[in-house]
Amino acid sequence: MSERRARADAEGGSTAAPSKSQRAYELLHDRIVDGTYSPGYRLVLDAIGRELDMSVVPVREAIRRLEAEGLVTFERNIGARVAEIDELQYHDTMETLSFVEGAAVSLAAGLYSKRDVDEARAINERMRASLAAFDPVQFTSLNEAFHRRLTDVSPNAVIGDVIDTCWKRLARLRQSTFSFVPNRALASVDEHEAILGLIEDGADPRRIELAVRAHRLATPDAYLQRIHPSDH
Amino acid sequence: MSERRARADAEGGSTAAPSKSQRAYELLHDRIVDGTYSPGYRLVLDAIGRELDMSVVPVREAIRRLEAEGLVTFERNIGARVAEIDELQYHDTMETLSFVEGAAVSLAAGLYSKRDVDEARAINERMRASLAAFDPVQFTSLNEAFHRRLTDVSPNAVIGDVIDTCWKRLARLRQSTFSFVPNRALASVDEHEAILGLIEDGADPRRIELAVRAHRLATPDAYLQRIHPSDH
DNA sequence: CATGCGGGCATCGTATACGATCTCAGATCC
DNA sequence: GGATCTGAGATCGTATACGATGCCCGCATG
């Protein structure tokens, strides 16, 4: 839990030097999430320790933490590698996200300020633009920003952590998903707008929840087409 | 993630000796969950290492893992203690559980066998009995068993992990919650039966989801009365 | 040529050691 | 008397060292 908090602490301490294991964690985390290390990549303790100019002990801790988050797999006497994400895991994660995002947004339903909605809408318009410019990378990144903008308003920190975890796992995969389905992307933008409309109208939270959930569930196809290019 | 799997692996390896860090993890985990170590308890690395006849290194790893699960808080240069659980965290966890249990059961809706329902019902009847015998400890334990029996049928492993995590956090608290509200407990048993009825009737998954969610959300009061005995 | 068997090498798992940091009690100063 | 300083003890953080384990490759054998 508390990834956001943990990182905030580490940086918030300003003057206090972050521990080495924290540095190792952040480096590895970022490289996994941004795709520098792809799924299956072998994480050798010694090598990482040498690169970061530290011994294996803090590196091990960092890797154990990443393991707990599901970003790496670790086998006794064998070693660690970046976790693979198969179709089933991908699907389960997406499905989970559909439920918990729906939950978060429905909990936040009465709490959105005009500013929240305006900012989300601005992001969505930038998505539309990046779609027109056929910039899938930016589109994908804005998409996450849009969703986070909505779910971050939820006051439930535990749900927030679950959402974080899901995004992290998907990020690794999204990395290799530059090609996407324009039609679906366009539909996403419209669905986003519809969701914002529901929020502005003060619609029933449950209805908003279902809209968010349905939107999320409609998305996987775009990715799965990429994962199994032969299947179309 | 994959707590259940991790533990299963460790034990499934039968002949292979589990690593020391694994042993440390299991011991600490169990003691935290079963309440031997209550919230706030200070976990001193050296002491634990001596008790388990190992050095601090594997103990540190175990504690970091527990930290990632939210069972332990860890401050640099200060040390680790069993995580406190305040009213807000408790509420957020309960609320999250209400959503994800609803999700799991609705996903499992079409998959329950007669045996699944029968076993769940048997557990529920034992709950009724333990209520009559005024045995809150057993009641609480059966309650978790009942809920798990329903959610375990869900095919989504990610949601399963989220549910696991929630239960673990609540377990620490439940420990100190021997007194409960009999009326609410009785209502729980009836709600359980109603949920089983919906499942048997092949009701709309969404309706089942809402029933599960509402049932879960009704429960906190019983605990909160205990946490703030002065508030009634 | 296929297959089974060492043996060396890479890597992991953990113990030990020691400097760094925090806590807390007691002394000192206003 | 209360506040601040200081030093000792406790505990943490990490480096280093070394035994344990698994993997891979070459060699012998059928």
Short mmCIF file of C-alpha atoms (C1' of nucleotides) in Angstrom, two decimals:
data_model
loop_
_atom_site.label_atom_id
_atom_site.label_comp_id
_atom_site.label_asym_id
_atom_site.label_seq_id
_atom_site.Cartn_x
_atom_site.Cartn_y
_atom_site.Cartn_z
CA MET A 1 0.00 0.00 0.00
CA SER A 2 0.76 3.69 0.20
CA GLU A 3 3.06 3.93 -2.75
CA ARG A 4 2.21 7.56 -3.23
CA ARG A 5 2.73 8.27 0.42
CA ALA A 6 5.98 6.35 0.59
CA ARG A 7 7.45 8.25 -2.30
CA ALA A 8 6.11 11.53 -1.01
CA ASP A 9 7.77 10.87 2.32
CA ALA A 10 11.06 10.09 0.73
CA GLU A 11 11.05 13.32 -1.20
CA GLY A 12 9.27 15.39 1.42
CA GLY A 13 12.08 14.72 3.85
CA SER A 14 13.97 17.16 1.64
CA THR A 15 17.28 17.42 3.42
CA ALA A 16 17.38 13.85 4.71
CA ALA A 17 19.27 11.66 2.29
CA PRO A 18 17.05 8.88 1.01
CA SER A 19 18.20 5.43 1.94
CA LYS A 20 20.01 3.41 -0.66
CA SER A 21 17.31 0.81 -0.76
CA GLN A 22 14.87 3.60 -1.49
CA ARG A 23 17.01 4.82 -4.35
CA ALA A 24 17.27 1.31 -5.72
CA TYR A 25 13.55 0.89 -5.43
CA GLU A 26 12.79 4.08 -7.28
CA LEU A 27 15.24 3.41 -10.05
CA LEU A 28 14.07 -0.12 -10.66
CA HIS A 29 10.45 0.86 -10.33
CA ASP A 30 10.77 3.61 -12.88
CA ARG A 31 12.68 1.48 -15.32
CA ILE A 32 10.11 -1.26 -15.10
CA VAL A 33 7.17 1.06 -15.40
CA ASP A 34 8.62 3.06 -18.27
CA GLY A 35 9.63 -0.06 -20.10
CA THR A 36 13.40 0.25 -19.96
CA TYR A 37 13.30 -3.19 -18.43
CA SER A 38 10.73 -5.22 -20.31
CA PRO A 39 8.84 -8.18 -18.88
CA GLY A 40 11.17 -11.12 -18.46
CA TYR A 41 14.26 -8.96 -18.02
CA ARG A 42 16.63 -10.56 -15.60
CA LEU A 43 17.49 -8.47 -12.54
CA VAL A 44 20.90 -9.51 -11.27
CA LEU A 45 21.59 -8.25 -7.77
CA ASP A 46 25.32 -7.80 -8.13
CA ALA A 47 25.04 -5.96 -11.40
CA ILE A 48 22.42 -3.56 -10.11
CA GLY A 49 24.41 -3.02 -6.95
CA ARG A 50 27.49 -2.15 -8.94
CA GLU A 51 25.59 0.20 -11.19
CA LEU A 52 24.06 2.05 -8.26
CA ASP A 53 27.27 1.91 -6.28
CA MET A 54 25.82 -0.04 -3.39
CA SER A 55 25.97 -3.56 -2.07
CA VAL A 56 23.41 -6.24 -2.74
CA VAL A 57 21.58 -5.87 0.53
CA PRO A 58 19.62 -2.72 -0.27
CA VAL A 59 19.05 -3.99 -3.79
CA ARG A 60 17.48 -7.14 -2.43
CA GLU A 61 15.14 -5.10 -0.29
CA ALA A 62 14.09 -2.99 -3.23
CA ILE A 63 13.41 -6.08 -5.29
CA ARG A 64 11.39 -7.69 -2.54
CA ARG A 65 9.26 -4.60 -2.39
CA LEU A 66 8.74 -4.64 -6.12
CA GLU A 67 7.85 -8.29 -5.81
CA ALA A 68 5.17 -7.47 -3.27
CA GLU A 69 3.72 -5.02 -5.75
CA GLY A 70 3.68 -7.66 -8.42
CA LEU A 71 6.16 -5.90 -10.69
CA VAL A 72 8.87 -8.54 -10.41
CA THR A 73 8.91 -12.26 -9.76
CA PHE A 74 11.50 -13.75 -7.52
CA GLU A 75 12.47 -17.39 -7.22
CA ARG A 76 14.64 -18.73 -4.48
CA ASN A 77 18.17 -19.46 -5.61
CA ILE A 78 17.22 -18.48 -9.11
CA GLY A 79 16.81 -14.75 -9.08
CA ALA A 80 14.47 -11.97 -10.02
CA ARG A 81 13.02 -10.91 -13.31
CA VAL A 82 10.51 -8.33 -14.39
CA ALA A 83 7.11 -9.96 -14.12
CA GLU A 84 5.57 -11.17 -17.30
CA ILE A 85 2.02 -10.09 -17.87
CA ASP A 86 -0.06 -12.60 -19.74
CA GLU A 87 -3.44 -12.14 -21.28
CA LEU A 88 -5.25 -13.47 -18.23
CA GLN A 89 -3.46 -11.20 -15.79
CA TYR A 90 -4.02 -8.33 -18.11
CA HIS A 91 -7.69 -9.08 -18.30
CA ASP A 92 -8.04 -9.54 -14.56
CA THR A 93 -6.24 -6.30 -13.88
CA MET A 94 -8.39 -4.42 -16.35
CA GLU A 95 -11.52 -5.91 -14.88
CA THR A 96 -10.43 -5.03 -11.37
CA LEU A 97 -9.69 -1.52 -12.48
CA SER A 98 -13.15 -1.26 -13.99
CA PHE A 99 -14.70 -2.08 -10.64
CA VAL A 100 -12.49 0.02 -8.43
CA GLU A 101 -12.50 3.02 -10.73
CA GLY A 102 -16.25 2.83 -10.78
CA ALA A 103 -16.19 2.63 -7.00
CA ALA A 104 -13.82 5.58 -6.64
CA VAL A 105 -15.77 7.81 -9.00
CA SER A 106 -19.11 6.94 -7.43
CA LEU A 107 -17.69 7.75 -3.99
CA ALA A 108 -16.43 11.04 -5.34
CA ALA A 109 -19.65 11.77 -7.19
CA GLY A 110 -20.89 14.49 -4.88
CA LEU A 111 -17.45 15.96 -4.32
CA TYR A 112 -16.35 17.15 -7.75
CA SER A 113 -15.76 20.86 -7.98
CA LYS A 114 -16.23 22.81 -11.15
CA ARG A 115 -12.48 22.98 -11.39
CA ASP A 116 -12.13 19.20 -11.19
CA VAL A 117 -14.50 18.79 -14.08
CA ASP A 118 -12.93 21.59 -16.10
CA GLU A 119 -9.47 20.16 -15.75
CA ALA A 120 -10.61 16.69 -16.66
CA ARG A 121 -12.37 18.09 -19.68
CA ALA A 122 -9.26 19.96 -20.71
CA ILE A 123 -7.28 16.75 -20.55
CA ASN A 124 -9.92 15.04 -22.62
CA GLU A 125 -9.75 17.72 -25.25
CA ARG A 126 -6.02 17.29 -25.44
CA MET A 127 -6.69 13.60 -25.96
CA ARG A 128 -8.88 14.47 -28.89
CA ALA A 129 -6.12 16.62 -30.29
CA SER A 130 -3.45 13.98 -29.86
CA LEU A 131 -5.76 11.55 -31.58
CA ALA A 132 -6.09 13.89 -34.53
CA ALA A 133 -2.32 14.24 -34.58
CA PHE A 134 -2.07 10.48 -34.34
CA ASP A 135 0.14 10.58 -31.29
CA PRO A 136 -0.71 7.37 -29.48
CA VAL A 137 1.95 7.80 -26.85
CA GLN A 138 0.59 11.10 -25.70
CA PHE A 139 -2.93 9.84 -26.04
CA THR A 140 -2.22 6.95 -23.72
CA SER A 141 -0.49 9.14 -21.21
CA LEU A 142 -3.33 11.66 -21.22
CA ASN A 143 -5.79 8.85 -20.82
CA GLU A 144 -4.20 7.81 -17.57
CA ALA A 145 -4.14 11.43 -16.46
CA PHE A 146 -7.82 11.78 -17.19
CA HIS A 147 -8.77 8.72 -15.22
CA ARG A 148 -6.56 9.66 -12.32
CA ARG A 149 -8.00 13.14 -12.28
CA LEU A 150 -11.41 11.63 -11.69
CA THR A 151 -10.47 8.93 -9.22
CA ASP A 152 -8.13 11.11 -7.17
CA VAL A 153 -11.11 13.03 -5.90
CA SER A 154 -12.32 9.96 -4.11
CA PRO A 155 -11.67 10.23 -0.39
CA ASN A 156 -10.91 6.54 -0.01
CA ALA A 157 -7.15 6.06 0.18
CA VAL A 158 -7.32 2.29 0.13
CA ILE A 159 -9.14 2.28 -3.17
CA GLY A 160 -6.63 4.83 -4.39
CA ASP A 161 -3.82 2.41 -3.61
CA VAL A 162 -5.55 -0.42 -5.42
CA ILE A 163 -5.98 1.80 -8.46
CA ASP A 164 -2.31 2.75 -8.30
CA THR A 165 -1.26 -0.86 -8.26
CA CYS A 166 -3.42 -1.68 -11.24
CA TRP A 167 -2.05 1.22 -13.26
CA LYS A 168 1.50 0.18 -12.51
CA ARG A 169 0.94 -3.29 -13.78
CA LEU A 170 -0.75 -2.03 -16.90
CA ALA A 171 1.96 0.53 -17.49
CA ARG A 172 4.54 -2.14 -18.20
CA LEU A 173 2.31 -3.46 -20.88
CA ARG A 174 1.09 -0.18 -22.25
CA GLN A 175 4.74 0.51 -22.97
CA SER A 176 4.71 -1.99 -25.78
CA THR A 177 1.32 -0.91 -27.00
CA PHE A 178 2.00 1.99 -29.23
CA SER A 179 -0.35 0.86 -31.86
CA PHE A 180 -3.94 1.19 -30.87
CA VAL A 181 -7.34 1.22 -32.45
CA PRO A 182 -8.35 4.73 -33.51
CA ASN A 183 -12.02 3.98 -33.44
CA ARG A 184 -11.86 2.80 -29.89
CA ALA A 185 -9.76 5.79 -28.93
CA LEU A 186 -12.34 8.10 -30.39
CA ALA A 187 -15.10 6.30 -28.56
CA SER A 188 -13.09 6.67 -25.35
CA VAL A 189 -12.97 10.41 -25.71
CA ASP A 190 -16.71 10.54 -26.20
CA GLU A 191 -17.32 8.27 -23.24
CA HIS A 192 -15.12 10.48 -21.11
CA GLU A 193 -17.21 13.44 -22.07
CA ALA A 194 -20.39 11.54 -21.27
CA ILE A 195 -19.04 10.68 -17.84
CA LEU A 196 -18.20 14.31 -17.19
CA GLY A 197 -21.74 15.19 -18.24
CA LEU A 198 -23.17 12.76 -15.71
CA ILE A 199 -21.00 14.23 -12.98
CA GLU A 200 -21.99 17.78 -13.84
CA ASP A 201 -25.65 16.84 -13.85
CA GLY A 202 -25.34 15.33 -10.42
CA ALA A 203 -26.48 11.99 -11.71
CA ASP A 204 -27.03 9.05 -9.41
CA PRO A 205 -23.60 7.81 -8.23
CA ARG A 206 -24.54 4.29 -9.13
CA ARG A 207 -25.26 5.31 -12.69
CA ILE A 208 -21.92 7.08 -12.90
CA GLU A 209 -20.25 4.03 -11.46
CA LEU A 210 -21.71 1.84 -14.17
CA ALA A 211 -20.72 4.29 -16.87
CA VAL A 212 -17.12 4.30 -15.70
CA ARG A 213 -17.08 0.56 -15.40
CA ALA A 214 -18.51 0.03 -18.85
CA HIS A 215 -16.04 2.46 -20.32
CA ARG A 216 -13.13 0.64 -18.78
CA LEU A 217 -14.38 -2.74 -19.85
CA ALA A 218 -14.73 -1.60 -23.43
CA THR A 219 -11.05 -0.69 -23.62
CA PRO A 220 -9.18 -3.99 -23.42
CA ASP A 221 -9.87 -4.95 -27.00
CA ALA A 222 -7.54 -2.27 -28.23
CA TYR A 223 -4.71 -3.78 -26.25
CA LEU A 224 -5.53 -7.36 -26.90
CA GLN A 225 -5.45 -6.73 -30.62
CA ARG A 226 -1.91 -5.62 -30.10
CA ILE A 227 -0.96 -8.55 -27.93
CA HIS A 228 -2.29 -11.06 -30.39
CA PRO A 229 -1.83 -9.38 -33.73
CA SER A 230 -2.59 -12.67 -35.43
CA ASP A 231 -6.06 -12.87 -33.95
CA HIS A 232 -7.82 -10.25 -36.01
CA MET B 1 0.03 -9.58 -4.83
CA SER B 2 -0.16 -13.32 -4.79
CA GLU B 3 0.03 -13.83 -1.07
CA ARG B 4 -1.87 -17.06 -1.31
CA ARG B 5 0.30 -18.26 -4.11
CA ALA B 6 3.51 -17.25 -2.38
CA ARG B 7 2.64 -19.17 0.72
CA ALA B 8 1.41 -22.13 -1.25
CA ASP B 9 4.69 -22.23 -3.14
CA ALA B 10 6.72 -22.12 0.00
CA GLU B 11 4.87 -25.02 1.52
CA GLY B 12 4.28 -26.88 -1.71
CA GLY B 13 8.01 -27.19 -2.21
CA SER B 14 7.75 -29.81 0.52
CA THR B 15 11.30 -31.07 0.73
CA ALA B 16 12.96 -27.77 -0.14
CA ALA B 17 13.74 -25.88 3.03
CA PRO B 18 11.96 -22.54 3.04
CA SER B 19 14.27 -19.57 3.14
CA LYS B 20 14.84 -17.87 6.45
CA SER B 21 13.29 -14.67 5.27
CA GLN B 22 10.22 -16.67 4.36
CA ARG B 23 10.08 -18.19 7.83
CA ALA B 24 10.45 -14.76 9.39
CA TYR B 25 7.73 -13.40 7.17
CA GLU B 26 5.31 -16.14 8.06
CA LEU B 27 5.94 -15.92 11.75
CA LEU B 28 5.58 -12.16 11.92
CA HIS B 29 2.62 -12.19 9.61
CA ASP B 30 0.79 -14.73 11.70
CA ARG B 31 1.55 -12.99 14.94
CA ILE B 32 0.32 -9.70 13.59
CA VAL B 33 -2.81 -11.14 12.08
CA ASP B 34 -3.70 -13.23 15.11
CA GLY B 35 -3.08 -10.35 17.44
CA THR B 36 -0.05 -11.64 19.32
CA TYR B 37 1.58 -8.41 18.24
CA SER B 38 -0.98 -5.65 18.55
CA PRO B 39 -0.96 -2.41 16.60
CA GLY B 40 1.91 -0.22 17.72
CA TYR B 41 4.07 -3.13 18.85
CA ARG B 42 7.69 -2.41 18.21
CA LEU B 43 9.47 -4.88 15.96
CA VAL B 44 13.17 -4.87 16.82
CA LEU B 45 15.25 -6.52 14.15
CA ASP B 46 17.96 -7.90 16.43
CA ALA B 47 15.51 -9.35 18.88
CA ILE B 48 13.47 -11.08 16.20
CA GLY B 49 16.62 -12.35 14.58
CA ARG B 50 17.82 -13.85 17.83
CA GLU B 51 14.46 -15.43 18.52
CA LEU B 52 14.33 -17.02 15.10
CA ASP B 53 18.01 -17.86 15.18
CA MET B 54 18.92 -15.85 12.13
CA SER B 55 20.64 -12.59 11.39
CA VAL B 56 18.92 -9.30 10.78
CA VAL B 57 19.12 -9.43 7.01
CA PRO B 58 16.30 -11.91 6.39
CA VAL B 59 14.28 -10.27 9.12
CA ARG B 60 14.56 -6.93 7.38
CA GLU B 61 13.31 -8.45 4.17
CA ALA B 62 10.35 -9.97 5.90
CA ILE B 63 9.48 -6.68 7.51
CA ARG B 64 9.76 -4.81 4.25
CA ARG B 65 7.36 -7.25 2.72
CA LEU B 66 4.92 -6.78 5.58
CA GLU B 67 5.31 -3.07 5.11
CA ALA B 68 4.33 -3.37 1.47
CA GLU B 69 1.20 -5.17 2.59
CA GLY B 70 0.37 -2.41 4.99
CA LEU B 71 0.70 -4.55 8.11
CA VAL B 72 3.80 -2.79 9.37
CA THR B 73 5.05 0.77 9.29
CA PHE B 74 8.73 1.39 8.93
CA GLU B 75 10.62 4.59 9.52
CA ARG B 76 14.18 5.11 8.50
CA ASN B 77 16.59 4.98 11.41
CA ILE B 78 13.68 4.52 13.76
CA GLY B 79 12.42 1.04 13.17
CA ALA B 80 9.31 -0.93 12.48
CA ARG B 81 6.11 -1.30 14.38
CA VAL B 82 2.84 -3.06 13.73
CA ALA B 83 0.69 -0.62 11.79
CA GLU B 84 -1.96 1.20 13.72
CA ILE B 85 -5.38 1.13 12.18
CA ASP B 86 -7.41 4.23 12.82
CA GLU B 87 -11.06 4.80 12.25
CA LEU B 88 -10.52 6.28 8.81
CA GLN B 89 -8.35 3.44 7.56
CA TYR B 90 -10.79 1.01 9.00
CA HIS B 91 -13.66 2.69 7.23
CA ASP B 92 -11.80 2.94 3.94
CA THR B 93 -10.81 -0.70 4.08
CA MET B 94 -14.34 -1.78 4.87
CA GLU B 95 -15.69 0.36 2.06
CA THR B 96 -13.16 -1.04 -0.37
CA LEU B 97 -14.06 -4.53 0.68
CA SER B 98 -17.70 -3.77 0.06
CA PHE B 99 -16.94 -2.85 -3.52
CA VAL B 100 -14.50 -5.61 -4.33
CA GLU B 101 -16.52 -8.33 -2.64
CA GLY B 102 -19.51 -7.16 -4.61
CA ALA B 103 -17.38 -7.29 -7.72
CA ALA B 104 -16.05 -10.77 -6.98
CA VAL B 105 -19.46 -12.23 -6.22
CA SER B 106 -21.05 -10.66 -9.26
CA LEU B 107 -18.28 -12.06 -11.44
CA ALA B 108 -18.84 -15.45 -9.87
CA ALA B 109 -22.61 -15.19 -10.13
CA GLY B 110 -23.05 -17.68 -12.94
CA LEU B 111 -20.38 -20.01 -11.64
CA TYR B 112 -21.63 -21.17 -8.27
CA SER B 113 -22.25 -24.88 -8.04
CA LYS B 114 -24.84 -26.41 -5.77
CA ARG B 115 -22.01 -27.50 -3.57
CA ASP B 116 -20.66 -23.97 -3.26
CA VAL B 117 -24.01 -22.74 -2.07
CA ASP B 118 -24.56 -25.68 0.25
CA GLU B 119 -21.22 -25.21 1.92
CA ALA B 120 -21.74 -21.51 2.33
CA ARG B 121 -25.14 -22.15 3.81
CA ALA B 122 -23.68 -24.68 6.22
CA ILE B 123 -21.19 -22.09 7.39
CA ASN B 124 -23.96 -19.61 7.82
CA GLU B 125 -25.95 -22.04 9.94
CA ARG B 126 -22.94 -22.56 12.13
CA MET B 127 -22.79 -18.80 12.49
CA ARG B 128 -26.36 -18.85 13.71
CA ALA B 129 -25.45 -21.51 16.21
CA SER B 130 -22.40 -19.68 17.49
CA LEU B 131 -24.55 -16.62 17.87
CA ALA B 132 -27.01 -18.56 19.99
CA ALA B 133 -24.10 -19.85 22.04
CA PHE B 134 -22.82 -16.30 22.24
CA ASP B 135 -19.43 -17.19 20.89
CA PRO B 136 -18.32 -14.02 19.12
CA VAL B 137 -14.86 -15.33 18.33
CA GLN B 138 -16.17 -18.27 16.40
CA PHE B 139 -18.87 -16.12 14.84
CA THR B 140 -16.29 -13.71 13.51
CA SER B 141 -14.13 -16.46 12.17
CA LEU B 142 -17.05 -18.16 10.47
CA ASN B 143 -18.09 -14.85 9.01
CA GLU B 144 -14.79 -14.51 7.22
CA ALA B 145 -15.07 -18.11 6.05
CA PHE B 146 -18.51 -17.44 4.63
CA HIS B 147 -17.42 -14.40 2.71
CA ARG B 148 -14.34 -16.10 1.42
CA ARG B 149 -16.37 -19.09 0.33
CA LEU B 150 -18.39 -16.80 -1.90
CA THR B 151 -15.59 -14.65 -3.25
CA ASP B 152 -13.19 -17.51 -3.88
CA VAL B 153 -15.39 -18.70 -6.71
CA SER B 154 -14.61 -15.56 -8.63
CA PRO B 155 -12.14 -16.28 -11.41
CA ASN B 156 -10.39 -12.95 -11.06
CA ALA B 157 -7.14 -13.47 -9.15
CA VAL B 158 -6.34 -9.78 -8.90
CA ILE B 159 -9.58 -9.06 -7.12
CA GLY B 160 -8.85 -12.07 -4.94
CA ASP B 161 -5.57 -10.52 -3.89
CA VAL B 162 -7.22 -7.21 -3.08
CA ILE B 163 -9.76 -9.00 -0.94
CA ASP B 164 -6.98 -10.87 0.84
CA THR B 165 -5.19 -7.67 1.64
CA CYS B 166 -8.32 -6.09 3.04
CA TRP B 167 -9.05 -9.07 5.25
CA LYS B 168 -5.54 -9.05 6.63
CA ARG B 169 -5.80 -5.47 7.66
CA LEU B 170 -9.15 -5.99 9.26
CA ALA B 171 -7.96 -9.10 11.04
CA ARG B 172 -5.60 -7.14 13.21
CA LEU B 173 -8.47 -5.05 14.35
CA ARG B 174 -11.04 -7.77 14.63
CA GLN B 175 -8.68 -9.32 17.15
CA SER B 176 -9.52 -6.67 19.65
CA THR B 177 -13.16 -6.68 18.78
CA PHE B 178 -14.57 -9.51 20.75
CA SER B 179 -17.60 -7.62 21.80
CA PHE B 180 -20.03 -7.11 18.98
CA VAL B 181 -23.62 -6.15 18.48
CA PRO B 182 -25.88 -9.21 18.58
CA ASN B 183 -28.64 -7.55 16.60
CA ARG B 184 -26.28 -6.73 13.78
CA ALA B 185 -24.85 -10.22 13.90
CA LEU B 186 -28.30 -11.70 13.56
CA ALA B 187 -29.08 -9.39 10.67
CA SER B 188 -25.83 -10.53 9.03
CA VAL B 189 -26.89 -14.14 9.13
CA ASP B 190 -30.19 -13.26 7.51
CA GLU B 191 -28.49 -11.15 4.86
CA HIS B 192 -26.16 -14.01 4.10
CA GLU B 193 -29.13 -16.26 3.55
CA ALA B 194 -30.74 -13.67 1.30
CA ILE B 195 -27.59 -13.46 -0.78
CA LEU B 196 -27.50 -17.23 -1.14
CA GLY B 197 -31.11 -17.08 -2.24
CA LEU B 198 -30.28 -14.58 -4.95
CA ILE B 199 -27.45 -16.77 -6.16
CA GLU B 200 -29.62 -19.87 -6.25
CA ASP B 201 -32.32 -18.02 -8.14
CA GLY B 202 -29.82 -16.93 -10.73
CA ALA B 203 -30.60 -13.31 -10.03
CA ASP B 204 -29.04 -10.52 -12.03
CA PRO B 205 -25.34 -10.28 -11.09
CA ARG B 206 -25.66 -6.58 -10.54
CA ARG B 207 -28.43 -7.12 -8.05
CA ILE B 208 -26.30 -9.65 -6.19
CA GLU B 209 -23.40 -7.24 -6.27
CA LEU B 210 -25.47 -4.54 -4.63
CA ALA B 211 -26.77 -6.95 -2.00
CA VAL B 212 -23.25 -7.99 -1.06
CA ARG B 213 -22.10 -4.41 -1.00
CA ALA B 214 -24.97 -3.25 1.15
CA HIS B 215 -24.41 -6.11 3.55
CA ARG B 216 -20.78 -5.22 3.97
CA LEU B 217 -21.49 -1.55 4.42
CA ALA B 218 -23.99 -2.31 7.15
CA THR B 219 -21.39 -4.08 9.22
CA PRO B 220 -18.94 -1.36 10.26
CA ASP B 221 -21.23 0.07 12.90
CA ALA B 222 -20.78 -3.01 15.00
CA TYR B 223 -17.05 -2.48 15.03
CA LEU B 224 -17.10 1.23 15.37
CA GLN B 225 -19.24 0.94 18.47
CA ARG B 226 -16.42 -1.05 19.89
CA ILE B 227 -13.73 1.36 18.80
CA HIS B 228 -15.48 4.35 20.25
CA PRO B 229 -17.44 2.92 23.14
CA SER B 230 -18.09 6.45 24.32
CA ASP B 231 -19.88 7.41 21.14
CA HIS B 232 -23.12 5.54 21.61
"C1'" DC C 1 24.53 -39.32 -32.80
"C1'" DA C 2 21.83 -39.04 -28.59
"C1'" DT C 3 22.05 -39.12 -23.75
"C1'" DG C 4 23.65 -38.97 -19.10
"C1'" DC C 5 27.26 -37.23 -15.92
"C1'" DG C 6 30.59 -34.27 -13.65
"C1'" DG C 7 32.62 -29.80 -12.71
"C1'" DG C 8 33.24 -24.91 -13.04
"C1'" DC C 9 30.97 -20.55 -12.96
"C1'" DA C 10 27.43 -17.33 -11.97
"C1'" DT C 11 24.44 -16.01 -8.64
"C1'" DC C 12 21.87 -16.30 -4.58
"C1'" DG C 13 21.21 -16.40 0.84
"C1'" DT C 14 22.74 -15.10 5.05
"C1'" DA C 15 26.20 -14.07 8.85
"C1'" DT C 16 29.05 -10.81 10.63
"C1'" DA C 17 30.92 -6.29 11.30
"C1'" DC C 18 30.87 -1.50 11.85
"C1'" DG C 19 29.69 3.26 11.02
"C1'" DA C 20 25.47 6.27 11.30
"C1'" DT C 21 21.55 7.83 13.64
"C1'" DC C 22 18.18 8.12 17.09
"C1'" DT C 23 16.55 8.11 21.98
"C1'" DC C 24 16.73 9.20 26.56
"C1'" DA C 25 18.58 10.11 30.96
"C1'" DG C 26 21.36 12.97 33.58
"C1'" DA C 27 24.10 17.15 33.99
"C1'" DT C 28 24.47 21.97 33.39
"C1'" DC C 29 23.03 26.57 32.95
"C1'" DC C 30 19.93 30.32 33.25
"C1'" DG D 1 12.45 24.93 38.47
"C1'" DG D 2 12.62 24.53 33.65
"C1'" DA D 3 15.10 24.36 29.45
"C1'" DT D 4 18.98 22.95 26.87
"C1'" DC D 5 23.17 20.33 26.21
"C1'" DT D 6 25.73 16.03 26.06
"C1'" DG D 7 27.09 11.36 26.11
"C1'" DA D 8 26.02 6.44 26.39
"C1'" DG D 9 23.31 2.83 24.82
"C1'" DA D 10 20.22 0.95 21.55
"C1'" DT D 11 19.08 0.24 17.03
"C1'" DC D 12 19.30 0.88 12.26
"C1'" DG D 13 21.70 0.76 7.34
"C1'" DT D 14 24.89 -1.18 4.56
"C1'" DA D 15 29.43 -3.37 3.11
"C1'" DT D 16 31.84 -7.35 2.90
"C1'" DA D 17 32.56 -12.24 2.99
"C1'" DC D 18 31.60 -16.87 2.16
"C1'" DG D 19 28.98 -21.09 1.90
"C1'" DA D 20 24.99 -23.03 -0.86
"C1'" DT D 21 22.57 -23.73 -4.94
"C1'" DG D 22 21.40 -23.95 -9.63
"C1'" DC D 23 22.82 -23.66 -14.54
"C1'" DC D 24 25.50 -24.70 -18.47
"C1'" DC D 25 28.82 -26.92 -21.14
"C1'" DG D 26 32.08 -30.35 -22.32
"C1'" DC D 27 33.08 -35.15 -22.06
"C1'" DA D 28 32.36 -39.98 -21.76
"C1'" DT D 29 29.53 -43.73 -22.94
"C1'" DG D 30 26.20 -46.65 -25.25
#
